[in-house]
Coordinates of C-alpha atoms in Angstrom, one line a residue:
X1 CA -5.0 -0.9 9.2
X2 CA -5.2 -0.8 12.9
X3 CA -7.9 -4.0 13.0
X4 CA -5.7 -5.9 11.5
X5 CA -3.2 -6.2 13.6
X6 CA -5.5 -5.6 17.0
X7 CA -7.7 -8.7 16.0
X8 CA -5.1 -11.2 15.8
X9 CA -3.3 -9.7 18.5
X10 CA -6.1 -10.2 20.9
X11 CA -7.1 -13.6 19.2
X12 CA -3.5 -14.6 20.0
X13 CA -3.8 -13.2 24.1
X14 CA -1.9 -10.2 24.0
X15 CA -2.9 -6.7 25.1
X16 CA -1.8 -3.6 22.2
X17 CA -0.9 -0.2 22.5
X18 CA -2.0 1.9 19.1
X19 CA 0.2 5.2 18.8
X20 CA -1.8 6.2 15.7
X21 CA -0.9 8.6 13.5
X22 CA -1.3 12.4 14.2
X23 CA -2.8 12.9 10.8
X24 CA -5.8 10.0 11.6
X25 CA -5.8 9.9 15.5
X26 CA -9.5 9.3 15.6
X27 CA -10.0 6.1 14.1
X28 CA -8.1 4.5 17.0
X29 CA -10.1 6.4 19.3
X30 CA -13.0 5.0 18.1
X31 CA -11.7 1.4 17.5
X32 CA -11.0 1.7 21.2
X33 CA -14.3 2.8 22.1
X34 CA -15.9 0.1 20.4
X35 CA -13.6 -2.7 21.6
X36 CA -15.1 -1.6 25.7
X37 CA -18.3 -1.9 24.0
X38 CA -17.9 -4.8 22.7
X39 CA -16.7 -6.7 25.9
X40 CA -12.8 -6.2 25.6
X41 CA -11.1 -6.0 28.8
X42 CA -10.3 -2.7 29.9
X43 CA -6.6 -2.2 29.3
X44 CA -6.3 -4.8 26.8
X45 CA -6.3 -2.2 23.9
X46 CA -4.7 1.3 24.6
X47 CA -4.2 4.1 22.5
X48 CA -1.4 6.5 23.4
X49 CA -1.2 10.3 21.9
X50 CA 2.0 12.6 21.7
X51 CA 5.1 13.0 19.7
X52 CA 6.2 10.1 17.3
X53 CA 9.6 9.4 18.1
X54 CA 9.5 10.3 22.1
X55 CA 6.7 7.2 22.2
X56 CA 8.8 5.1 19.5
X57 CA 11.7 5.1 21.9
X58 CA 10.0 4.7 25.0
X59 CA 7.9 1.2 23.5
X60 CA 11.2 0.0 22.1
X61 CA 13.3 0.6 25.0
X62 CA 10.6 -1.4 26.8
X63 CA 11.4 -5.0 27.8
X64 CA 7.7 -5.1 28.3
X65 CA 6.7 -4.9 24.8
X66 CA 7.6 -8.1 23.3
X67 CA 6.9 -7.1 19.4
X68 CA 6.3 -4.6 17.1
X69 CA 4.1 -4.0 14.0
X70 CA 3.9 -0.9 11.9
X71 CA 2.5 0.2 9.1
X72 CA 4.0 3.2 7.3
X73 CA 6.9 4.5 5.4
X74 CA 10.4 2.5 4.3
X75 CA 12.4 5.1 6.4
X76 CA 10.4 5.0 9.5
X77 CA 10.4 1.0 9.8
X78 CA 13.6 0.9 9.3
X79 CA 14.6 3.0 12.6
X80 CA 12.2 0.7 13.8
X81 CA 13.8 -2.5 12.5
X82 CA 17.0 -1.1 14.0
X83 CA 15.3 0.2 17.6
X84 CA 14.0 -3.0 18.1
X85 CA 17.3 -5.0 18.4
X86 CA 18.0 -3.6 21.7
X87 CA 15.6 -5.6 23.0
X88 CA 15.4 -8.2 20.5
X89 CA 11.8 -7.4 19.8
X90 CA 9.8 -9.7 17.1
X91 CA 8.9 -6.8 14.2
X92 CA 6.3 -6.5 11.1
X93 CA 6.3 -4.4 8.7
X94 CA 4.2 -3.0 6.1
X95 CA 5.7 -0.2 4.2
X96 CA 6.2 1.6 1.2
X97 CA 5.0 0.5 -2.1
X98 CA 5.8 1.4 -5.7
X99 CA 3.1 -1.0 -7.3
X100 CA 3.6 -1.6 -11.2
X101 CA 0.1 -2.1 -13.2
X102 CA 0.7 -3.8 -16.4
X103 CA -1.4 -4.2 -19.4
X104 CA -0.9 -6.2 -22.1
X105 CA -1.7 -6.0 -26.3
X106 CA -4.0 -9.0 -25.6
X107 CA -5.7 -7.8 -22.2
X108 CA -9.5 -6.7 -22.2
X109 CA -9.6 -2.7 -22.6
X110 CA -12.7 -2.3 -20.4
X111 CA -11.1 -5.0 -17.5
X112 CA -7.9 -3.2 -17.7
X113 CA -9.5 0.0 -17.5
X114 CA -11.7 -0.6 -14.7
X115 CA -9.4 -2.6 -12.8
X116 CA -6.0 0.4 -13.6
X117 CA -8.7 2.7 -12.1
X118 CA -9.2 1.2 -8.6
X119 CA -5.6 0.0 -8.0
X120 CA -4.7 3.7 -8.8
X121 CA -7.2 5.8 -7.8
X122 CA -8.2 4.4 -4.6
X123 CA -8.4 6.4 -1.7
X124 CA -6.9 9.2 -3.8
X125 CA -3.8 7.2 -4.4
X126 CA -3.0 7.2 -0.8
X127 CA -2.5 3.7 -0.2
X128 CA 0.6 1.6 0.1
X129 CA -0.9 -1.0 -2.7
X130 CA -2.2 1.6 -4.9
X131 CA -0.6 1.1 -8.9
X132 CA 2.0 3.6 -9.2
X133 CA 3.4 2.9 -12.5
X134 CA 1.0 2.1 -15.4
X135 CA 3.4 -0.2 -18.2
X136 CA 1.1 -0.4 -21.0
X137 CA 2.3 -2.9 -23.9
X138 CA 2.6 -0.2 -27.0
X139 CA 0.2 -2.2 -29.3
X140 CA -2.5 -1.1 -26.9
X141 CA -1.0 1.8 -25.4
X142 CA -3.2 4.8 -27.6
X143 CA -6.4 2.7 -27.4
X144 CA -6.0 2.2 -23.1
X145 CA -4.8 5.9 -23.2
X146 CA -8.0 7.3 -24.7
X147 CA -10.8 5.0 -22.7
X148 CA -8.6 5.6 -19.3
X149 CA -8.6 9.3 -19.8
X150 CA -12.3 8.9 -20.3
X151 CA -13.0 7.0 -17.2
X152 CA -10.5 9.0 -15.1
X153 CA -12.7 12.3 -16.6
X154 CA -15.7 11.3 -14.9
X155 CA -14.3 10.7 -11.1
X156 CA -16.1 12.9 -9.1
X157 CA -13.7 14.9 -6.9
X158 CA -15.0 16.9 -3.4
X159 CA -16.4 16.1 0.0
X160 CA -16.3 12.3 0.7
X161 CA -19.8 12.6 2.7
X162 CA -21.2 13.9 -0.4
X163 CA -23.3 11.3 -2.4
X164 CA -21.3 10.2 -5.6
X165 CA -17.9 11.8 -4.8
X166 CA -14.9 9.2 -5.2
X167 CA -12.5 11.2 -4.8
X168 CA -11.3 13.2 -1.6
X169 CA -8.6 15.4 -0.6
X170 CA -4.8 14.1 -0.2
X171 CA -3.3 14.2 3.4
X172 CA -1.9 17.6 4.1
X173 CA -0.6 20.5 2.2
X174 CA 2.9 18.6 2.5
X175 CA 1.4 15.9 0.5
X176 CA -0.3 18.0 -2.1
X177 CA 3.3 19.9 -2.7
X178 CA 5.3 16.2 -3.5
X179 CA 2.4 15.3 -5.9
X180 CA 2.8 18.4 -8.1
X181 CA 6.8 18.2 -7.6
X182 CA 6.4 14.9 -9.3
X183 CA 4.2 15.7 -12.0
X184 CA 6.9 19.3 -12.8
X185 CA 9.2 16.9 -12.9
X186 CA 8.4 14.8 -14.9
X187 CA 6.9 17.5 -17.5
X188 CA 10.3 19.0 -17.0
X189 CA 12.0 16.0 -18.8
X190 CA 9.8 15.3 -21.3
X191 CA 6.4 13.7 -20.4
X192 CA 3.1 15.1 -21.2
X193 CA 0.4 15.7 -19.6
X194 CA -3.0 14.5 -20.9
X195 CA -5.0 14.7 -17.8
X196 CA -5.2 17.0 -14.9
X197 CA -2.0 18.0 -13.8
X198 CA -2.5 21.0 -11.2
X199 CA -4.4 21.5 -7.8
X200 CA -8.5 20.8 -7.9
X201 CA -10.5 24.5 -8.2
X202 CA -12.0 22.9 -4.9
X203 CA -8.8 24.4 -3.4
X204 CA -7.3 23.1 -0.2
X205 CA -5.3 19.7 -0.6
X206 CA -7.6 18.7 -3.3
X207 CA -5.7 17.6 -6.6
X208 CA -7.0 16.6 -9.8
X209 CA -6.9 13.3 -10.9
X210 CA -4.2 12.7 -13.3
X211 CA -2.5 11.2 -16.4
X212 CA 0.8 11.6 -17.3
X213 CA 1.9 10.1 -20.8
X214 CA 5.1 9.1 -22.0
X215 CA 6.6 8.7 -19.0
X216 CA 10.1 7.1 -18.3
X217 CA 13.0 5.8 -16.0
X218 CA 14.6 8.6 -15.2
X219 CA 11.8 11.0 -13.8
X220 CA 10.5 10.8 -10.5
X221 CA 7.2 9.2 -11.0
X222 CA 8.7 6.1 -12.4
X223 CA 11.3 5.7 -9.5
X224 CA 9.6 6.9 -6.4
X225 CA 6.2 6.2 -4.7
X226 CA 4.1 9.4 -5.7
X227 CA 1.0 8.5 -3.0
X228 CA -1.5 11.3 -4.5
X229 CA -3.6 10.7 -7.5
X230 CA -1.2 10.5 -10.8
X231 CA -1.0 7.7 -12.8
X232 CA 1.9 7.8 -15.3
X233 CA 2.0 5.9 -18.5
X234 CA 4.9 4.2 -19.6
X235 CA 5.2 2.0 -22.9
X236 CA 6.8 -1.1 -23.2
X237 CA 7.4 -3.6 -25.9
X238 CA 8.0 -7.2 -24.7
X239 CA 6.9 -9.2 -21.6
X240 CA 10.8 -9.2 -20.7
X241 CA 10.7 -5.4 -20.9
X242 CA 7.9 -5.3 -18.9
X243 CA 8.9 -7.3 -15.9
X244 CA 12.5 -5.4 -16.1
X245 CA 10.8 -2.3 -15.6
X246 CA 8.5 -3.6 -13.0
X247 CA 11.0 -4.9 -10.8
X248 CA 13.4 -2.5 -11.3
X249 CA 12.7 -1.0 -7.6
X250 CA 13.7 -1.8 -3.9
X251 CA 9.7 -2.0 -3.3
X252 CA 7.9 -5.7 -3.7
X253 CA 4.7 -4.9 -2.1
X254 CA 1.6 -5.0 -4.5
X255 CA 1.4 -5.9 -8.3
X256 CA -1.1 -6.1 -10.8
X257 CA -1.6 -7.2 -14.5
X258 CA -4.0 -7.5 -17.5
X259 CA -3.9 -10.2 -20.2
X260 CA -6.8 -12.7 -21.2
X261 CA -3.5 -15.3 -21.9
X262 CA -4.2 -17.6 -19.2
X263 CA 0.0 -18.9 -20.0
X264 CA 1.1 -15.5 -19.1
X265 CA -0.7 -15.0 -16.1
X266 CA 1.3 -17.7 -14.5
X267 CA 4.4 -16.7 -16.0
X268 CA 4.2 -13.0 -15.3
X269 CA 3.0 -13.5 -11.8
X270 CA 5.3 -15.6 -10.5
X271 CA 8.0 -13.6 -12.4
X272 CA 7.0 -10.5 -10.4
X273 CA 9.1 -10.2 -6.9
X274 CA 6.0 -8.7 -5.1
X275 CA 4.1 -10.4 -2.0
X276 CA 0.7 -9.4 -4.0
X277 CA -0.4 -9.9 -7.3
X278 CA -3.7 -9.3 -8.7
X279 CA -4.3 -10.7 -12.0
X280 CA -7.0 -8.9 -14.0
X281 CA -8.0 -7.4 -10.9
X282 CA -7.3 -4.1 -9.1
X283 CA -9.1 -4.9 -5.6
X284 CA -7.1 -7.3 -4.1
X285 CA -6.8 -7.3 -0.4
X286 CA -8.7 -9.2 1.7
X287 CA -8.8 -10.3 5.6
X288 CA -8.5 -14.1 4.7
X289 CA -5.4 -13.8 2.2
X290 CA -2.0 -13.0 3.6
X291 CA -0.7 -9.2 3.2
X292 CA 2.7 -8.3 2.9
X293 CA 5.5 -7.8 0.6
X294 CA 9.1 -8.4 -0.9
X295 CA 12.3 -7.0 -0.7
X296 CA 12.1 -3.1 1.4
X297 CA 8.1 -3.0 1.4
X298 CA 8.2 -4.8 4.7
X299 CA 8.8 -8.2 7.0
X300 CA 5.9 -10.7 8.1
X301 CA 2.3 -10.8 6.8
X302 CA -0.9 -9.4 8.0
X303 CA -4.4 -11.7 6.9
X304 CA -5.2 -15.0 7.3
X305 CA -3.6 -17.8 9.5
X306 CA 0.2 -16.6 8.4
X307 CA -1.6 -13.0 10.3
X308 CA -2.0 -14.6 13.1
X309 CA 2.0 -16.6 13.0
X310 CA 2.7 -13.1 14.0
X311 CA 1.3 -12.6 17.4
X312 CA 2.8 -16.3 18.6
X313 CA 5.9 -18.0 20.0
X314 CA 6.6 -21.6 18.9
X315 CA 7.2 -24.0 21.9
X316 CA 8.4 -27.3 22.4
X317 CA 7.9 -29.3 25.4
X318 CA 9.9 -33.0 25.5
X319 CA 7.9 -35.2 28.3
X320 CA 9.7 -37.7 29.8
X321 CA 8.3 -40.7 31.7
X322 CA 5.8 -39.5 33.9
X323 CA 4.7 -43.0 35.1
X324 CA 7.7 -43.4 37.4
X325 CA 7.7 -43.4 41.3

């Protein structure tokens, strides 16, 4: 996250300050580190430690910094968004998701199940694009059920430095708590849990991966981003139904779908009000596409030459005659 908005920062002439998170402050350490190694001016890229919202109002109240870019949740960027007119501060966003992954009768099991299982499980559902709401079409729904519970089965939780482990711990204990507050919730009004359910023997903030069936509108997991490793399962009839449900949030970040229907491909993807969609695919970021979403998941674009758009000023200049004595 932090390279890609430093590169095209520094591609576009300006110097950054990173106030990382206190949960990851390392990363931008070392990104630092390496940019002196790698040639970058001193003070070009600086990394500043402390409390949030003391260095939030000190870079907004600066006439100094001339944009903003964050990466984060819907609340924070918008104090942000709202900091920054002070000053009148250019401002990108990329924040919270609540990603629908919809599989249709006529989609390929295995595709679906191997792509529902990286747009989910990714980075232990901690990520801003991961699928957080599984619409499966209810001709296929028992059939994707069983195979999904099989592949999610065989994900090795535990260490991340351990050799086949691909899933790790979730943030903090704070995290851990709103996972299992979702899945009780849920449970609570109706749903049922086929898979996992309850904190990893591992202890700690480990979790286990999880499937939660018969899911619907009302419960938490359907309305809110969960960002821990629970997919929920809801059933749907029609393609109408389907795209209802899907956009039937105040998030329009990342979206993803499964049908072998080449027709509905188009039609559902440019139906969805989401800045990504990945179409029989669940890896779909990339540094040369642009990144960014619809509606409250953010403002502006990271990736690709629209990236860049960010970090500039457009300027005309009207000459007049110059050959004049």
């Amino acid at each position: 996250m932090i390279t890609r908005k430093v590169g095209p920062a520094l591609a576009a002439g300006c110097t950054v300050v990173i106030k990382p998170s206190e949960y990851t402050p390392l990363t931008a350490l070392a990104v630092a580190e390496l940019a002196l190694r790698a040639g970058i001016p001193p003070g070009a890229v600086n990394v500043v430690m402390g409390n949030a919202s003391e260095i939030g109002d000190t870079l907004l109240a600066s006439t100094t910094v001339r944009k903003i870019t964050f990466t984060g949740s819907t609340a924070v960027g918008k104090k942000l968004m709202a900091g920054s007119a002070g000053t009148v501060k250019k401002v990108s966003l990329e924040l919270g998701g609540n990603a629908p992954c919809i599989v249709f009768d006529d989609a390929d099991i295995d595709v679906a199940v191997k792509g529902t299982l990286a747009a989910k499980f990714r980075n232990s559902g901690q990520t801003c694009v991961c699928a957080n709401r599984v619409l499966v079409q209810e001709g296929i729904y028992e059939k994707f059920a069983n195979a999904f519970i099989h592949a999610v089965q065989n994900l090795h939780v535990g260490n991340g430095f351990a050799d086949g482990v691909v899933q790790g711990p979730l943030i903090n204990e704070a995290a851990v708590q709103k996972v299992d507050s979702f899945v009780q919730d849920a449970v609570s009004k109706g749903a049922k849990v086929l898979l996992g359910g309850k904190r990893h023997k591992l202890g700690m903030t480990f979790y286990e991966p999880t499937i939660i069936g018969d899911v619907e509108g009302g419960m938490l997991l359907a309305r809110e981003e969960v960002f821990g490793p629970v997919a929920p399962l809801i059933k749907f009839k029609t393609e109408e139904e389907a795209l209802r449900i899907a956009n039937d949030t105040n998030a329009g970040l990342a979206a993803y779908l499964f049908t072998k229907n080449i027709q509905r491909s188009w039609r559902v993807a440019e139906a969805l009000e989401y800045g990504l969609v990945g179409v029989n695919e669940g890896l779909i970021s990339t540094e040369v596409a642009p990144f960014g979403g619809f509606k409250q998941s953010g403002l502006g674009r990271e990736g690709s030459k629209y990236g860049m758009d960010e970090y500039l000023e457009i300027k005309y200049v009207c000459l007049g005659d110059m050959n004049r004595t």
